[in-house]
Amino acid sequence: MVRARARIPVTGAPTEEVPPPFAHNAEYEFARILDFYGIDWQYEPRTFPLRYDRGHVTEAFSPDFYLPDLSLYVELTTLKPNLTAEKNRKMRLLKELYPGVNIIMLKKRDYLRLLAKYGYGPLSPGQVPDIDRVLITASKLQQRIGQLGAQISRDYAGKEPVLVGVLRGVLCFMADLMRHISVPSTIDLMAISSYEGNGSAAVRILKDLDENIKGQDVLLVEDIVDTGMTLNHIIDYLNTKRPASIKVCTLLDKRARRIVNVPLDYVAFEVPDEFVVGYGLDFQQRFRNLPFIAVLKHELLP
Ligand code: IMP
């Protein structure tokens, strides 16, 4: 039995030798796709006896994969039609003998559709070629955000913080984080212009806070701190409103690129110096809907 976790880039069919334990390229490629989506898999973990003769198994079937999260066996068919007929017969027999077992036969082109269908994200096959690899899976995001929420709740015990989010990248993070904060709290949102090299001279406030934060304990919630310049500007601005305190909570910290050294009180994940998308973060407004954080292919960047 072999288990694996998300780590290998999956773009295009693998060209290298098929590594053990796989028998075919298609299996290896499927495992890489599962890794890409952060779905646990086991390779040929079980053999189902199909026919017996005087107590001996005379025919058996070992499906290629078992996906424990989905309680699903998967058999790949990249075979010629005459061999597929034989496989179909075995599959029918297996379903008759083991009615409780969930098994499907998959053609290569069905892989991505299947994964989307089982709730691993609204990723359309069209988006896949733009993604290099998944950096943080949906379940890791949720687990870590739960921890942060608990820590923030402890730190703010007896207080009533106002969570200030900066649109639009913070949308998913803020929505999840606030549900893990157990002290009474309020939220507010602002939006600012970012540098686009089009001659605009400075950060502009596109949407200001709705509430007065004077004397309040502000928790500024950010999607990613890169150079630190945006955050630095926002903190300066919020300070003019004379809150009682300001702390910063960021989902991602791209520390390697820091220019302005702003103190971060809560960091969910440190990320390498790569352009990341998903879970609210965009590239040219796309990819915000991915349920995980992924690295964009380098070729796409200007
Ligand atoms: P900073 O001012 O350089 O720290 O940039 C912060 C802002 O840049 C974030 O709020 C994001 O909107 C954007 N940003 C920086 N790095 C990335 C990235 O890797 N992916 C998506 N947006 C990013």
mmCIF file of C-alpha atoms and ligand atoms in Angstrom:
data_model
loop_
_atom_site.group_PDB
_atom_site.id
_atom_site.type_symbol
_atom_site.label_atom_id
_atom_site.label_comp_id
_atom_site.label_asym_id
_atom_site.label_seq_id
_atom_site.Cartn_x
_atom_site.Cartn_y
_atom_site.Cartn_z
ATOM 1 C CA MET A 1 0.000 0.000 0.000
ATOM 2 C CA VAL A 2 1.366 3.387 -0.973
ATOM 3 C CA ARG A 3 0.177 6.735 0.303
ATOM 4 C CA ALA A 4 1.122 10.162 -0.921
ATOM 5 C CA ARG A 5 0.319 13.821 -0.367
ATOM 6 C CA ALA A 6 0.282 16.885 -2.565
ATOM 7 C CA ARG A 7 3.757 17.800 -3.710
ATOM 8 C CA ILE A 8 4.429 17.028 -7.352
ATOM 9 C CA PRO A 9 3.649 19.410 -10.202
ATOM 10 C CA VAL A 10 1.197 17.925 -12.657
ATOM 11 C CA THR A 11 1.077 19.490 -16.043
ATOM 12 C CA GLY A 12 1.016 17.333 -19.093
ATOM 13 C CA ALA A 13 1.785 13.655 -19.256
ATOM 14 C CA PRO A 14 4.915 12.571 -17.408
ATOM 15 C CA THR A 15 7.767 11.948 -19.776
ATOM 16 C CA GLU A 16 10.163 10.259 -17.405
ATOM 17 C CA GLU A 17 10.229 6.540 -16.567
ATOM 18 C CA VAL A 18 7.201 5.284 -14.684
ATOM 19 C CA PRO A 19 8.389 4.944 -11.088
ATOM 20 C CA PRO A 20 7.332 2.056 -8.877
ATOM 21 C CA PRO A 21 4.748 1.016 -7.780
ATOM 22 C CA PHE A 22 2.934 2.079 -10.930
ATOM 23 C CA ALA A 23 2.489 -0.259 -13.844
ATOM 24 C CA HIS A 24 1.486 2.365 -16.399
ATOM 25 C CA ASN A 25 2.039 6.001 -17.185
ATOM 26 C CA ALA A 26 -1.681 6.676 -16.835
ATOM 27 C CA GLU A 27 -1.627 5.473 -13.220
ATOM 28 C CA TYR A 28 1.387 7.608 -12.427
ATOM 29 C CA GLU A 29 -0.254 10.593 -14.049
ATOM 30 C CA PHE A 30 -3.469 9.997 -12.124
ATOM 31 C CA ALA A 31 -1.507 9.817 -8.853
ATOM 32 C CA ARG A 32 0.126 13.105 -9.748
ATOM 33 C CA ILE A 33 -3.261 14.664 -10.402
ATOM 34 C CA LEU A 34 -4.495 13.417 -7.018
ATOM 35 C CA ASP A 35 -1.370 14.844 -5.409
ATOM 36 C CA PHE A 36 -2.005 18.103 -7.199
ATOM 37 C CA TYR A 37 -5.425 18.374 -5.594
ATOM 38 C CA GLY A 38 -4.225 17.168 -2.215
ATOM 39 C CA ILE A 39 -6.406 14.052 -2.294
ATOM 40 C CA ASP A 40 -5.103 11.028 -0.397
ATOM 41 C CA TRP A 41 -4.735 7.826 -2.399
ATOM 42 C CA GLN A 42 -3.723 4.229 -1.972
ATOM 43 C CA TYR A 43 -2.400 2.172 -4.861
ATOM 44 C CA GLU A 44 -3.957 -1.277 -5.323
ATOM 45 C CA PRO A 45 -4.620 -1.699 -1.596
ATOM 46 C CA ARG A 46 -7.135 -4.522 -1.953
ATOM 47 C CA THR A 47 -7.787 -7.558 -4.098
ATOM 48 C CA PHE A 48 -11.388 -8.682 -4.448
ATOM 49 C CA PRO A 49 -11.840 -12.428 -5.050
ATOM 50 C CA LEU A 50 -14.393 -12.861 -7.843
ATOM 51 C CA ARG A 51 -14.555 -16.622 -8.402
ATOM 52 C CA TYR A 52 -13.706 -19.656 -6.300
ATOM 53 C CA ASP A 53 -13.143 -23.268 -7.204
ATOM 54 C CA ARG A 54 -13.122 -25.720 -4.303
ATOM 55 C CA GLY A 55 -12.077 -23.071 -1.835
ATOM 56 C CA HIS A 56 -9.411 -21.539 -4.068
ATOM 57 C CA VAL A 57 -9.659 -18.118 -5.637
ATOM 58 C CA THR A 58 -9.601 -18.564 -9.403
ATOM 59 C CA GLU A 59 -10.357 -15.005 -10.426
ATOM 60 C CA ALA A 60 -9.713 -11.742 -8.635
ATOM 61 C CA PHE A 61 -9.679 -8.038 -9.293
ATOM 62 C CA SER A 62 -7.435 -5.319 -7.799
ATOM 63 C CA PRO A 63 -8.682 -1.823 -8.604
ATOM 64 C CA ASP A 64 -5.862 0.620 -9.316
ATOM 65 C CA PHE A 65 -6.646 3.166 -6.617
ATOM 66 C CA TYR A 66 -8.608 3.692 -3.451
ATOM 67 C CA LEU A 67 -9.408 7.281 -2.431
ATOM 68 C CA PRO A 68 -10.171 7.150 1.313
ATOM 69 C CA ASP A 69 -11.643 10.692 1.451
ATOM 70 C CA LEU A 70 -14.238 9.701 -1.127
ATOM 71 C CA SER A 71 -14.559 6.009 -0.108
ATOM 72 C CA LEU A 72 -14.072 5.263 -3.766
ATOM 73 C CA TYR A 73 -12.137 2.695 -5.781
ATOM 74 C CA VAL A 74 -10.943 3.829 -9.185
ATOM 75 C CA GLU A 75 -9.996 1.673 -12.119
ATOM 76 C CA LEU A 76 -8.312 3.387 -15.019
ATOM 77 C CA THR A 77 -9.008 2.360 -18.571
ATOM 78 C CA THR A 78 -6.522 3.392 -21.131
ATOM 79 C CA LEU A 79 -6.792 -0.009 -22.692
ATOM 80 C CA LYS A 80 -7.792 -1.126 -26.147
ATOM 81 C CA PRO A 81 -11.564 -1.783 -26.526
ATOM 82 C CA ASN A 82 -11.234 -5.599 -26.574
ATOM 83 C CA LEU A 83 -9.419 -5.522 -23.222
ATOM 84 C CA THR A 84 -11.904 -2.996 -21.845
ATOM 85 C CA ALA A 85 -14.705 -5.513 -22.454
ATOM 86 C CA GLU A 86 -12.930 -7.993 -20.176
ATOM 87 C CA LYS A 87 -12.476 -5.320 -17.545
ATOM 88 C CA ASN A 88 -16.137 -4.379 -17.792
ATOM 89 C CA ARG A 89 -17.079 -7.975 -17.102
ATOM 90 C CA LYS A 90 -14.910 -8.056 -13.977
ATOM 91 C CA MET A 91 -16.313 -4.750 -12.807
ATOM 92 C CA ARG A 92 -19.883 -6.050 -13.188
ATOM 93 C CA LEU A 93 -19.000 -9.163 -11.221
ATOM 94 C CA LEU A 94 -17.340 -7.134 -8.482
ATOM 95 C CA LYS A 95 -20.392 -4.889 -8.135
ATOM 96 C CA GLU A 96 -22.650 -7.956 -7.862
ATOM 97 C CA LEU A 97 -20.495 -9.648 -5.227
ATOM 98 C CA TYR A 98 -19.618 -6.517 -3.235
ATOM 99 C CA PRO A 99 -22.648 -4.217 -3.496
ATOM 100 C CA GLY A 100 -21.356 -1.943 -0.719
ATOM 101 C CA VAL A 101 -18.156 -1.129 -2.582
ATOM 102 C CA ASN A 102 -18.026 2.120 -4.506
ATOM 103 C CA ILE A 103 -16.038 1.714 -7.710
ATOM 104 C CA ILE A 104 -15.818 3.581 -10.958
ATOM 105 C CA MET A 105 -13.973 3.111 -14.189
ATOM 106 C CA LEU A 106 -12.255 6.211 -15.458
ATOM 107 C CA LYS A 107 -11.104 7.386 -18.811
ATOM 108 C CA LYS A 108 -8.187 9.764 -18.803
ATOM 109 C CA ARG A 109 -10.242 12.716 -19.973
ATOM 110 C CA ASP A 110 -12.712 12.193 -17.119
ATOM 111 C CA TYR A 111 -10.178 12.696 -14.309
ATOM 112 C CA LEU A 112 -10.518 16.411 -13.787
ATOM 113 C CA ARG A 113 -14.283 16.368 -14.086
ATOM 114 C CA LEU A 114 -14.471 13.687 -11.430
ATOM 115 C CA LEU A 115 -12.340 15.614 -8.988
ATOM 116 C CA ALA A 116 -14.350 18.792 -9.439
ATOM 117 C CA LYS A 117 -17.566 16.821 -8.993
ATOM 118 C CA TYR A 118 -16.482 15.438 -5.630
ATOM 119 C CA GLY A 119 -16.024 18.892 -4.225
ATOM 120 C CA TYR A 120 -12.332 19.477 -4.625
ATOM 121 C CA GLY A 121 -12.960 22.861 -6.094
ATOM 122 C CA PRO A 122 -14.565 24.573 -9.015
ATOM 123 C CA LEU A 123 -11.358 24.223 -10.967
ATOM 124 C CA SER A 124 -12.229 23.878 -14.601
ATOM 125 C CA PRO A 125 -9.871 21.908 -16.830
ATOM 126 C CA GLY A 126 -9.212 25.190 -18.642
ATOM 127 C CA GLN A 127 -7.581 26.636 -15.541
ATOM 128 C CA VAL A 128 -5.333 23.694 -14.798
ATOM 129 C CA PRO A 129 -2.612 24.479 -17.335
ATOM 130 C CA ASP A 130 -2.009 27.855 -15.639
ATOM 131 C CA ILE A 131 -1.286 26.333 -12.245
ATOM 132 C CA ASP A 132 2.135 24.953 -11.434
ATOM 133 C CA ARG A 133 1.346 23.288 -8.122
ATOM 134 C CA VAL A 134 -0.830 23.448 -5.027
ATOM 135 C CA LEU A 135 1.053 25.056 -2.158
ATOM 136 C CA ILE A 136 -1.534 24.900 0.636
ATOM 137 C CA THR A 137 -4.496 22.564 0.416
ATOM 138 C CA ALA A 138 -8.018 23.529 1.447
ATOM 139 C CA SER A 139 -7.874 21.306 4.528
ATOM 140 C CA LYS A 140 -4.535 22.759 5.683
ATOM 141 C CA LEU A 141 -5.974 26.269 5.309
ATOM 142 C CA GLN A 142 -8.968 25.398 7.465
ATOM 143 C CA GLN A 143 -6.896 23.670 10.118
ATOM 144 C CA ARG A 144 -4.457 26.558 10.501
ATOM 145 C CA ILE A 145 -7.181 29.232 10.427
ATOM 146 C CA GLY A 146 -8.947 27.368 13.252
ATOM 147 C CA GLN A 147 -5.736 27.558 15.320
ATOM 148 C CA LEU A 148 -5.293 31.261 14.579
ATOM 149 C CA GLY A 149 -8.902 31.995 15.515
ATOM 150 C CA ALA A 150 -8.437 30.226 18.843
ATOM 151 C CA GLN A 151 -5.218 32.138 19.538
ATOM 152 C CA ILE A 152 -6.825 35.472 18.655
ATOM 153 C CA SER A 153 -9.817 34.653 20.866
ATOM 154 C CA ARG A 154 -7.479 33.993 23.803
ATOM 155 C CA ASP A 155 -5.433 37.137 23.187
ATOM 156 C CA TYR A 156 -8.517 39.354 22.961
ATOM 157 C CA ALA A 157 -10.361 37.837 25.935
ATOM 158 C CA GLY A 158 -12.420 40.570 27.627
ATOM 159 C CA LYS A 159 -12.108 42.848 24.597
ATOM 160 C CA GLU A 160 -14.265 43.439 21.543
ATOM 161 C CA PRO A 161 -11.958 43.751 18.532
ATOM 162 C CA VAL A 162 -12.942 45.164 15.184
ATOM 163 C CA LEU A 163 -11.612 43.092 12.304
ATOM 164 C CA VAL A 164 -10.629 45.358 9.442
ATOM 165 C CA GLY A 165 -10.218 43.608 6.106
ATOM 166 C CA VAL A 166 -8.663 45.018 2.957
ATOM 167 C CA LEU A 167 -10.558 44.034 -0.182
ATOM 168 C CA ARG A 168 -10.595 42.044 -2.350
ATOM 169 C CA GLY A 169 -7.997 39.357 -1.665
ATOM 170 C CA VAL A 170 -8.922 38.957 1.994
ATOM 171 C CA LEU A 171 -12.483 37.820 1.290
ATOM 172 C CA CYS A 172 -12.098 34.065 1.858
ATOM 173 C CA PHE A 173 -9.638 34.357 4.753
ATOM 174 C CA MET A 174 -11.680 36.934 6.650
ATOM 175 C CA ALA A 175 -14.904 34.974 6.160
ATOM 176 C CA ASP A 176 -13.306 31.823 7.592
ATOM 177 C CA LEU A 177 -11.262 33.499 10.331
ATOM 178 C CA MET A 178 -14.168 35.483 11.818
ATOM 179 C CA ARG A 179 -16.102 32.254 12.320
ATOM 180 C CA HIS A 180 -13.293 30.957 14.532
ATOM 181 C CA ILE A 181 -13.184 34.032 16.771
ATOM 182 C CA SER A 182 -15.233 33.431 19.864
ATOM 183 C CA VAL A 183 -14.964 36.845 21.567
ATOM 184 C CA PRO A 184 -17.560 39.461 20.600
ATOM 185 C CA SER A 185 -16.224 41.271 17.542
ATOM 186 C CA THR A 186 -17.285 43.471 14.659
ATOM 187 C CA ILE A 187 -16.043 43.752 11.100
ATOM 188 C CA ASP A 188 -15.304 46.564 8.689
ATOM 189 C CA LEU A 189 -13.863 46.610 5.185
ATOM 190 C CA MET A 190 -11.777 48.980 3.166
ATOM 191 C CA ALA A 191 -10.459 49.007 -0.377
ATOM 192 C CA ILE A 192 -7.408 50.781 -1.720
ATOM 193 C CA SER A 193 -5.856 51.281 -5.116
ATOM 194 C CA SER A 194 -2.667 49.374 -5.807
ATOM 195 C CA TYR A 195 0.312 50.296 -7.937
ATOM 196 C CA GLU A 196 -0.269 49.614 -11.613
ATOM 197 C CA GLY A 197 2.469 51.638 -13.245
ATOM 198 C CA ASN A 198 -0.099 53.839 -14.958
ATOM 199 C CA GLY A 199 1.046 57.114 -13.520
ATOM 200 C CA SER A 200 -1.102 57.159 -10.364
ATOM 201 C CA ALA A 201 1.075 58.741 -7.716
ATOM 202 C CA ALA A 202 -0.001 57.145 -4.458
ATOM 203 C CA VAL A 203 -2.306 54.716 -2.755
ATOM 204 C CA ARG A 204 -5.876 55.973 -2.837
ATOM 205 C CA ILE A 205 -8.679 54.882 -0.577
ATOM 206 C CA LEU A 206 -11.374 53.480 -2.826
ATOM 207 C CA LYS A 207 -13.599 52.472 0.073
ATOM 208 C CA ASP A 208 -13.137 53.838 3.558
ATOM 209 C CA LEU A 209 -14.182 52.263 6.846
ATOM 210 C CA ASP A 210 -17.880 52.511 7.625
ATOM 211 C CA GLU A 211 -17.432 52.741 11.405
ATOM 212 C CA ASN A 212 -15.437 54.989 13.712
ATOM 213 C CA ILE A 213 -12.487 53.038 15.138
ATOM 214 C CA LYS A 214 -11.374 55.676 17.659
ATOM 215 C CA GLY A 215 -10.525 53.925 20.946
ATOM 216 C CA GLN A 216 -11.152 50.478 19.413
ATOM 217 C CA ASP A 217 -8.871 47.443 19.307
ATOM 218 C CA VAL A 218 -8.269 46.960 15.601
ATOM 219 C CA LEU A 219 -7.178 43.646 14.112
ATOM 220 C CA LEU A 220 -6.109 44.356 10.553
ATOM 221 C CA VAL A 221 -6.661 41.267 8.414
ATOM 222 C CA GLU A 222 -4.570 40.908 5.241
ATOM 223 C CA ASP A 223 -4.325 38.305 2.509
ATOM 224 C CA ILE A 224 -0.578 38.517 1.842
ATOM 225 C CA VAL A 225 2.284 40.717 2.944
ATOM 226 C CA ASP A 226 4.843 40.977 0.188
ATOM 227 C CA THR A 227 7.027 44.096 0.177
ATOM 228 C CA GLY A 228 5.029 45.374 3.169
ATOM 229 C CA MET A 229 4.367 48.681 1.484
ATOM 230 C CA THR A 230 0.589 48.322 1.311
ATOM 231 C CA LEU A 231 0.323 47.261 4.922
ATOM 232 C CA ASN A 232 2.606 50.034 6.088
ATOM 233 C CA HIS A 233 0.433 52.596 4.316
ATOM 234 C CA ILE A 234 -2.779 51.199 5.774
ATOM 235 C CA ILE A 235 -1.407 51.130 9.322
ATOM 236 C CA ASP A 236 -0.322 54.774 9.012
ATOM 237 C CA TYR A 237 -3.793 55.645 7.778
ATOM 238 C CA LEU A 238 -5.594 53.722 10.531
ATOM 239 C CA ASN A 239 -3.376 55.327 13.168
ATOM 240 C CA THR A 240 -4.707 58.752 12.163
ATOM 241 C CA LYS A 241 -8.094 57.535 13.459
ATOM 242 C CA ARG A 242 -6.613 56.946 16.933
ATOM 243 C CA PRO A 243 -7.625 53.369 17.726
ATOM 244 C CA ALA A 244 -6.692 51.916 21.143
ATOM 245 C CA SER A 245 -4.468 49.322 19.440
ATOM 246 C CA ILE A 246 -3.654 47.869 16.030
ATOM 247 C CA LYS A 247 -2.490 44.314 15.461
ATOM 248 C CA VAL A 248 -1.948 42.606 12.118
ATOM 249 C CA CYS A 249 -3.120 39.170 11.052
ATOM 250 C CA THR A 250 -2.074 37.917 7.635
ATOM 251 C CA LEU A 251 -2.883 34.706 5.831
ATOM 252 C CA LEU A 252 0.408 34.634 3.938
ATOM 253 C CA ASP A 253 3.815 36.128 4.616
ATOM 254 C CA LYS A 254 6.165 36.363 1.635
ATOM 255 C CA ARG A 255 9.040 37.386 3.863
ATOM 256 C CA ALA A 256 11.784 37.030 1.268
ATOM 257 C CA ARG A 257 10.475 40.093 -0.559
ATOM 258 C CA ARG A 258 9.985 42.396 2.398
ATOM 259 C CA ILE A 259 10.991 46.016 1.892
ATOM 260 C CA VAL A 260 9.133 47.729 4.741
ATOM 261 C CA ASN A 261 9.543 45.775 7.940
ATOM 262 C CA VAL A 262 6.051 45.933 9.430
ATOM 263 C CA PRO A 263 5.510 43.810 12.535
ATOM 264 C CA LEU A 264 3.087 40.926 11.981
ATOM 265 C CA ASP A 265 1.253 39.629 15.043
ATOM 266 C CA TYR A 266 -0.448 36.599 13.463
ATOM 267 C CA VAL A 267 0.774 34.737 10.377
ATOM 268 C CA ALA A 268 -1.053 31.689 9.074
ATOM 269 C CA PHE A 269 1.595 30.569 6.561
ATOM 270 C CA GLU A 270 4.952 31.716 5.255
ATOM 271 C CA VAL A 271 5.211 31.324 1.487
ATOM 272 C CA PRO A 272 8.246 31.256 -0.805
ATOM 273 C CA ASP A 273 9.043 34.006 -3.265
ATOM 274 C CA GLU A 274 6.547 32.875 -5.887
ATOM 275 C CA PHE A 275 3.362 34.367 -7.248
ATOM 276 C CA VAL A 276 0.467 32.643 -5.516
ATOM 277 C CA VAL A 277 -3.223 32.579 -6.357
ATOM 278 C CA GLY A 278 -6.429 31.116 -5.004
ATOM 279 C CA TYR A 279 -8.513 31.395 -1.825
ATOM 280 C CA GLY A 280 -9.161 35.068 -2.616
ATOM 281 C CA LEU A 281 -5.825 35.915 -4.235
ATOM 282 C CA ASP A 282 -5.842 36.745 -7.915
ATOM 283 C CA PHE A 283 -3.746 37.116 -11.001
ATOM 284 C CA GLN A 284 -5.422 39.699 -13.236
ATOM 285 C CA GLN A 285 -8.640 39.080 -11.268
ATOM 286 C CA ARG A 286 -8.670 35.334 -12.032
ATOM 287 C CA PHE A 287 -8.197 32.323 -9.729
ATOM 288 C CA ARG A 288 -9.784 33.906 -6.615
ATOM 289 C CA ASN A 289 -12.303 31.053 -6.551
ATOM 290 C CA LEU A 290 -9.760 28.236 -6.142
ATOM 291 C CA PRO A 291 -10.300 26.621 -2.721
ATOM 292 C CA PHE A 292 -6.534 26.236 -2.181
ATOM 293 C CA ILE A 293 -3.409 28.363 -2.516
ATOM 294 C CA ALA A 294 -1.483 27.524 -5.666
ATOM 295 C CA VAL A 295 1.619 28.718 -7.450
ATOM 296 C CA LEU A 296 1.010 30.243 -10.829
ATOM 297 C CA LYS A 297 3.131 29.085 -13.744
ATOM 298 C CA HIS A 298 6.103 31.369 -14.150
ATOM 299 C CA GLU A 299 5.500 31.843 -17.877
ATOM 300 C CA LEU A 300 2.233 33.664 -17.164
ATOM 301 C CA LEU A 301 3.845 36.447 -15.201
ATOM 302 C CA PRO A 302 4.974 39.598 -16.961
HETATM 303 P P1 IMP B 1 2.882 44.545 -0.736
HETATM 304 O O1 IMP B 1 2.460 45.963 -0.625
HETATM 305 O O2 IMP B 1 4.069 44.389 -1.668
HETATM 306 O O3 IMP B 1 3.130 43.893 0.579
HETATM 307 O O4 IMP B 1 1.743 43.785 -1.508
HETATM 308 C C1 IMP B 1 0.564 43.388 -0.901
HETATM 309 C C2 IMP B 1 -0.501 43.164 -1.932
HETATM 310 O O5 IMP B 1 0.031 42.733 -3.186
HETATM 311 C C3 IMP B 1 -1.399 42.061 -1.456
HETATM 312 O O6 IMP B 1 -2.456 42.565 -0.678
HETATM 313 C C4 IMP B 1 -1.860 41.443 -2.759
HETATM 314 O O7 IMP B 1 -3.005 42.109 -3.221
HETATM 315 C C5 IMP B 1 -0.724 41.675 -3.718
HETATM 316 N N1 IMP B 1 0.170 40.498 -3.825
HETATM 317 C C6 IMP B 1 1.453 40.386 -3.422
HETATM 318 N N2 IMP B 1 1.962 39.170 -3.685
HETATM 319 C C7 IMP B 1 0.963 38.500 -4.293
HETATM 320 C C8 IMP B 1 0.859 37.145 -4.799
HETATM 321 O O8 IMP B 1 1.781 36.321 -4.760
HETATM 322 N N3 IMP B 1 -0.337 36.804 -5.345
HETATM 323 C C9 IMP B 1 -1.392 37.647 -5.406
HETATM 324 N N4 IMP B 1 -1.332 38.904 -4.937
HETATM 325 C C10 IMP B 1 -0.177 39.327 -4.378
#
